[in-house]
PDB file of C-alpha atoms in Angstrom:
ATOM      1  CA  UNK A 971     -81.036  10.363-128.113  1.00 88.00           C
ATOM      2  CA  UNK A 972     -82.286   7.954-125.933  1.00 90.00           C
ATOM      3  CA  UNK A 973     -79.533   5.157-127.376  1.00 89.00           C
ATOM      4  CA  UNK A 974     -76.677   7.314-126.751  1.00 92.00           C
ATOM      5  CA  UNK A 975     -77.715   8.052-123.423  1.00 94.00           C
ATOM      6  CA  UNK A 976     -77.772   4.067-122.551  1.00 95.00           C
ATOM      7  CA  UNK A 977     -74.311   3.965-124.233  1.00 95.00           C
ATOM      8  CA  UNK A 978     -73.154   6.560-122.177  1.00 95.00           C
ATOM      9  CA  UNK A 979     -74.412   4.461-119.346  1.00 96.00           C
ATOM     10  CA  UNK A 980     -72.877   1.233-120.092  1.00 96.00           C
ATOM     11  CA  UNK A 981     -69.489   2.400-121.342  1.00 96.00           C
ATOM     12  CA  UNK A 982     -69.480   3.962-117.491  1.00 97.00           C
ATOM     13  CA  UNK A 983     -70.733   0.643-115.830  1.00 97.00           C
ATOM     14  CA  UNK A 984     -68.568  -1.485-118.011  1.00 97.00           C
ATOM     15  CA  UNK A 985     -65.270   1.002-117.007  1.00 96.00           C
ATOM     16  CA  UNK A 986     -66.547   1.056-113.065  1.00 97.00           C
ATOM     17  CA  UNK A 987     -66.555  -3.000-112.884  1.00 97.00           C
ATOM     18  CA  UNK A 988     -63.012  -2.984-114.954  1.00 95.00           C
ATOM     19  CA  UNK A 989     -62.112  -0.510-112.193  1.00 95.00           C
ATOM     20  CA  UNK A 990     -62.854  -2.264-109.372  1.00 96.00           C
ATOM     21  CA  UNK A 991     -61.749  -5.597-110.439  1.00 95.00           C
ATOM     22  CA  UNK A 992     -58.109  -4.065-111.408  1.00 94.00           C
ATOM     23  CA  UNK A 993     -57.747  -2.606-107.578  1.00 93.00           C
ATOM     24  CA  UNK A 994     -59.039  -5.671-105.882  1.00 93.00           C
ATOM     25  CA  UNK A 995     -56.488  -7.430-108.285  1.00 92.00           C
ATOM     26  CA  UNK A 996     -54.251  -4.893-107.193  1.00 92.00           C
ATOM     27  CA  UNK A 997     -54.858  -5.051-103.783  1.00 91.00           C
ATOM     28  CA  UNK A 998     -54.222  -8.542-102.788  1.00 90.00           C
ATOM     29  CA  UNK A 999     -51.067  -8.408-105.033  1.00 90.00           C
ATOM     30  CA  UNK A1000     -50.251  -5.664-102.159  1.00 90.00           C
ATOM     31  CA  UNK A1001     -51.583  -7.508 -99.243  1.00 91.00           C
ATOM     32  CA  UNK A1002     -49.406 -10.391-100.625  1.00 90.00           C
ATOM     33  CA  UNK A1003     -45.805  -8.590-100.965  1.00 91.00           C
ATOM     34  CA  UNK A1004     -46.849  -6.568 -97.262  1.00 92.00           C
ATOM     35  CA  UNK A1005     -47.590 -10.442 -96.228  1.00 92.00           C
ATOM     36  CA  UNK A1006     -43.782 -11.891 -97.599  1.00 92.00           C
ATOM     37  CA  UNK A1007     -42.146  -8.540 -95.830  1.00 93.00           C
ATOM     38  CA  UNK A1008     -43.524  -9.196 -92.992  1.00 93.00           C
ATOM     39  CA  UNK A1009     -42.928 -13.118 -92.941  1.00 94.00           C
ATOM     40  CA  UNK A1010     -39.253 -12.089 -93.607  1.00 93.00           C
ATOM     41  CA  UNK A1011     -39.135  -9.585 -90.207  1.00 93.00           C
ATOM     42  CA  UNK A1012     -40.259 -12.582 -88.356  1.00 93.00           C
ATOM     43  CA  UNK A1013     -38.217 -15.245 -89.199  1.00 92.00           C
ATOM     44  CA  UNK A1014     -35.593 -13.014 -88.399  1.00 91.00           C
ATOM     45  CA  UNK A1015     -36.469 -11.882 -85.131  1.00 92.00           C
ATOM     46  CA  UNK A1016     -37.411 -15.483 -84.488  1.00 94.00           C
ATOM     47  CA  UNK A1017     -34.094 -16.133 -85.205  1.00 92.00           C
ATOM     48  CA  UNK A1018     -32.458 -13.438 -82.959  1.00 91.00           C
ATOM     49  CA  UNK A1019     -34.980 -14.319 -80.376  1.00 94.00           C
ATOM     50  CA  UNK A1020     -33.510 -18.187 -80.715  1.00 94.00           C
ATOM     51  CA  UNK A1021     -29.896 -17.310 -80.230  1.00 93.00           C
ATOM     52  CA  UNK A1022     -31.110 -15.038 -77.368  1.00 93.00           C
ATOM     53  CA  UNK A1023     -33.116 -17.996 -75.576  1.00 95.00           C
ATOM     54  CA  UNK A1024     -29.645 -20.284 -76.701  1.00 94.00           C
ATOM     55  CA  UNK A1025     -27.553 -17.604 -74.483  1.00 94.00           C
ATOM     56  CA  UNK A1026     -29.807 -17.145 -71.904  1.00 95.00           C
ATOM     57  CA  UNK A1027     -29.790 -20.903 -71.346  1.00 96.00           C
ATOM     58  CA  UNK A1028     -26.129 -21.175 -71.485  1.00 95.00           C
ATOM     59  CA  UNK A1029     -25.585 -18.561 -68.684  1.00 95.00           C
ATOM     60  CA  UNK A1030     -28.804 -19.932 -66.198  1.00 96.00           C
ATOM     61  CA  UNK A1031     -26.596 -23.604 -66.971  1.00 95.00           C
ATOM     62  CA  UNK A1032     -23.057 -21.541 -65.299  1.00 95.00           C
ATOM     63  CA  UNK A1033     -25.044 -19.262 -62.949  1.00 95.00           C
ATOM     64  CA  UNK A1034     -26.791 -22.941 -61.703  1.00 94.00           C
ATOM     65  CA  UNK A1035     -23.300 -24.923 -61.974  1.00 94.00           C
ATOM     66  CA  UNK A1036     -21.433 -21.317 -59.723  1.00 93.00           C
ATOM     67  CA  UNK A1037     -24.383 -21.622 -57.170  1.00 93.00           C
ATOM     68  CA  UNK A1038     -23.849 -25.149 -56.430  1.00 93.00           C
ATOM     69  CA  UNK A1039     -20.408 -24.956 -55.907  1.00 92.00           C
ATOM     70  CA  UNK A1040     -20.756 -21.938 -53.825  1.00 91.00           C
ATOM     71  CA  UNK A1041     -23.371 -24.005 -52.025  1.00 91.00           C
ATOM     72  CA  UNK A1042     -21.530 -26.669 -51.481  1.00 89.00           C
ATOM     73  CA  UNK A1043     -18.275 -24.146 -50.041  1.00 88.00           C
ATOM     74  CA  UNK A1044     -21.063 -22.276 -48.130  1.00 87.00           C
ATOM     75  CA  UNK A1045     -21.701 -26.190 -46.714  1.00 86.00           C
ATOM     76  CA  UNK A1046     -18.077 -27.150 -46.354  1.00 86.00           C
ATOM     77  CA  UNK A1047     -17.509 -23.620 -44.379  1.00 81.00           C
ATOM     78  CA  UNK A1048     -21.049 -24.318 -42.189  1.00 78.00           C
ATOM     79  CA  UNK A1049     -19.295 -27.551 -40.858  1.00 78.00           C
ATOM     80  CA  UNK A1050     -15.789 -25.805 -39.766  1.00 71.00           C
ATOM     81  CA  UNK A1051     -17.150 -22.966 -37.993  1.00 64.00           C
ATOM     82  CA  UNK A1052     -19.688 -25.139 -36.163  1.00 60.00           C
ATOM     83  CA  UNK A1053     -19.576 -24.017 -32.419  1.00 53.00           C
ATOM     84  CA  UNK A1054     -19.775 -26.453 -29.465  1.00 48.00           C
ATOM     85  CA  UNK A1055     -23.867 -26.430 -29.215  1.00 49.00           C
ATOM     86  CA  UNK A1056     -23.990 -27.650 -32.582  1.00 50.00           C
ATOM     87  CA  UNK A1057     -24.886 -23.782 -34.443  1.00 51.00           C
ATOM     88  CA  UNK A1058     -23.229 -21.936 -36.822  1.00 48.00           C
ATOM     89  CA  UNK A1059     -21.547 -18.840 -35.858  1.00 47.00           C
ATOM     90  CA  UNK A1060     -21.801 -16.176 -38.088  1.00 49.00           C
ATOM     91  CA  UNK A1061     -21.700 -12.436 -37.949  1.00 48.00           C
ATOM     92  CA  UNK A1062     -23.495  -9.896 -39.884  1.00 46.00           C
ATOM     93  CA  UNK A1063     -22.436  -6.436 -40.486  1.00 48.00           C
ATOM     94  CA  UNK A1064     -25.062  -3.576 -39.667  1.00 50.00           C
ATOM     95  CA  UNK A1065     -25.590  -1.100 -42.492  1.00 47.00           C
ATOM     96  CA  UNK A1066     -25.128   2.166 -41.894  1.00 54.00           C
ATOM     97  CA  UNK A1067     -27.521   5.083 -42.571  1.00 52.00           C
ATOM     98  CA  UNK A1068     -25.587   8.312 -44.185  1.00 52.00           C
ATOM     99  CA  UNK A1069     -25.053  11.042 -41.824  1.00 55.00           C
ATOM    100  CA  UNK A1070     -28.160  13.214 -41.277  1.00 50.00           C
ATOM    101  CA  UNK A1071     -27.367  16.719 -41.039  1.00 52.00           C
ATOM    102  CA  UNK A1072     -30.906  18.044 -39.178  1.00 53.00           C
ATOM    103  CA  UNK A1073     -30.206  22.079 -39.429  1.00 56.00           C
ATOM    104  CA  UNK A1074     -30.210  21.893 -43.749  1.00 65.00           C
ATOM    105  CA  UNK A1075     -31.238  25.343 -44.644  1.00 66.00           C
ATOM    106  CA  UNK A1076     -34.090  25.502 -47.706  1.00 66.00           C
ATOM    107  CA  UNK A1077     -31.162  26.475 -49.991  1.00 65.00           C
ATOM    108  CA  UNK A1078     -29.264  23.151 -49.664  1.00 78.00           C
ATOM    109  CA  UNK A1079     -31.404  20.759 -50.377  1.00 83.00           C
ATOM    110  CA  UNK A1080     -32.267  18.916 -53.576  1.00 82.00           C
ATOM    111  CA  UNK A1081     -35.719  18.467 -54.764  1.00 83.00           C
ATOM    112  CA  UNK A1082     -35.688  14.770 -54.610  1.00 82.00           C
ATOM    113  CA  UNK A1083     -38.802  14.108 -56.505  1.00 83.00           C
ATOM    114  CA  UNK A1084     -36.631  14.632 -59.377  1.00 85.00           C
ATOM    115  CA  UNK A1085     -35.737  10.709 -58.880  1.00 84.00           C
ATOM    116  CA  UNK A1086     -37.803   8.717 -60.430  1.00 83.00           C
ATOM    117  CA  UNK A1087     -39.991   6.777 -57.962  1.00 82.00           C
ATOM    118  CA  UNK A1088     -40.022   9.557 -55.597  1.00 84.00           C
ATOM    119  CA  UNK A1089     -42.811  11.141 -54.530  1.00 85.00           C
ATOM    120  CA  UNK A1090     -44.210  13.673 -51.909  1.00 85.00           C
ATOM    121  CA  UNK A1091     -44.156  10.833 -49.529  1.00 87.00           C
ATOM    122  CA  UNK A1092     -41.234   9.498 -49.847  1.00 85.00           C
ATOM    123  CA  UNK A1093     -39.243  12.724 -49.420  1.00 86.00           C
ATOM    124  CA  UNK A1094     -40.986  13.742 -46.437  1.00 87.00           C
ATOM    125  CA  UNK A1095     -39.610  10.068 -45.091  1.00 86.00           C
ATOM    126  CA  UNK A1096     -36.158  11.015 -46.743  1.00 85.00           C
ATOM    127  CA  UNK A1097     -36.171  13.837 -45.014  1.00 85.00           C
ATOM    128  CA  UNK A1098     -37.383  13.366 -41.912  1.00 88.00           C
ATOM    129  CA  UNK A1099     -34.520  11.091 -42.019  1.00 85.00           C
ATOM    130  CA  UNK A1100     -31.997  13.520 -42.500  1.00 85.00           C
ATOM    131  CA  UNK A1101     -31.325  12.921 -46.186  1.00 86.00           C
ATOM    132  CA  UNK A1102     -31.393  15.825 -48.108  1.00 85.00           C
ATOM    133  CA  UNK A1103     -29.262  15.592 -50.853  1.00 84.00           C
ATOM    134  CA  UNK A1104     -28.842  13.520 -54.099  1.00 84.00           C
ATOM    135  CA  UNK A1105     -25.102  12.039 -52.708  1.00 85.00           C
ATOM    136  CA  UNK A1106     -27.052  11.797 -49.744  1.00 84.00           C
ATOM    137  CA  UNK A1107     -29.629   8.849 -51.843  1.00 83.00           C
ATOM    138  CA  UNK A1108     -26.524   7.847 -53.657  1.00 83.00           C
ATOM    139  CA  UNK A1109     -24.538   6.502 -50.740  1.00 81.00           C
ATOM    140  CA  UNK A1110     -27.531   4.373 -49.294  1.00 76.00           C
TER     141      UNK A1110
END
């Protein structure tokens, strides 16, 4: 009784080890293919990345090559309107705030909290402001 007992033992030892060394066989087989997936996903993102970097260089080189010439106009333009002391006359024009419209009943106004970056605070300012309204934020 005793013999069969051991048997019993061993045949489950024996079938445990087989066990485990067929899933940690099968596991790095896994871990291997989830490895080569993911090597593919990055080589191709690296390579969308590099064409991104490749336009992004292109347009800072035209944005750089518009800015000099513009500086260079902006410099050409700075020595005809010199005045007589020696400065440049310019003129700036003033921005204008929308119209405020101070007797807004409760009715007609928007909740502007509703944009985002808006808070309590900042609509009390808006308002006390006179702007009320969503056109209101949209023409500043």
């Amino acid at each position: 009784m005793l013999y069969l007992i051991l048997e019993i033992i061993f045949c489950l030892l024996l079938a445990a080890i087989f066990g485990f060394i067929i899933g940690w066989y099968l596991k790095a087989a896994g871990r291997q293919r989830e490895i080569t997936q993911l090597e593919k996903i990055w080589k191709a993102n690296l390579y969308s990345k590099e064409e991104e970097l490749k336009s992004s260089r292109e347009t800072i080189e035209k944005l750089t090559a518009d800015l000099n010439e513009c500086r260079e106009s902006a410099r050409i333009a700075g020595k005809a309107s010199t005045g007589s002391a020696g400065k440049v006359t310019t003129t700036a024009a003033k921005v204008q705030p929308p119209p405020a419209s101070r007797g807004v009943n409760e009715d007609e106004k928007d909740d502007l909290k509703k944009i985002w970056g808006i808070g309590k605070v900042l609509e009390k300012l808006l308002n006390r402001e006179g702007i009320y309204r969503f056109s209101q934020v949209a023409q500043l």
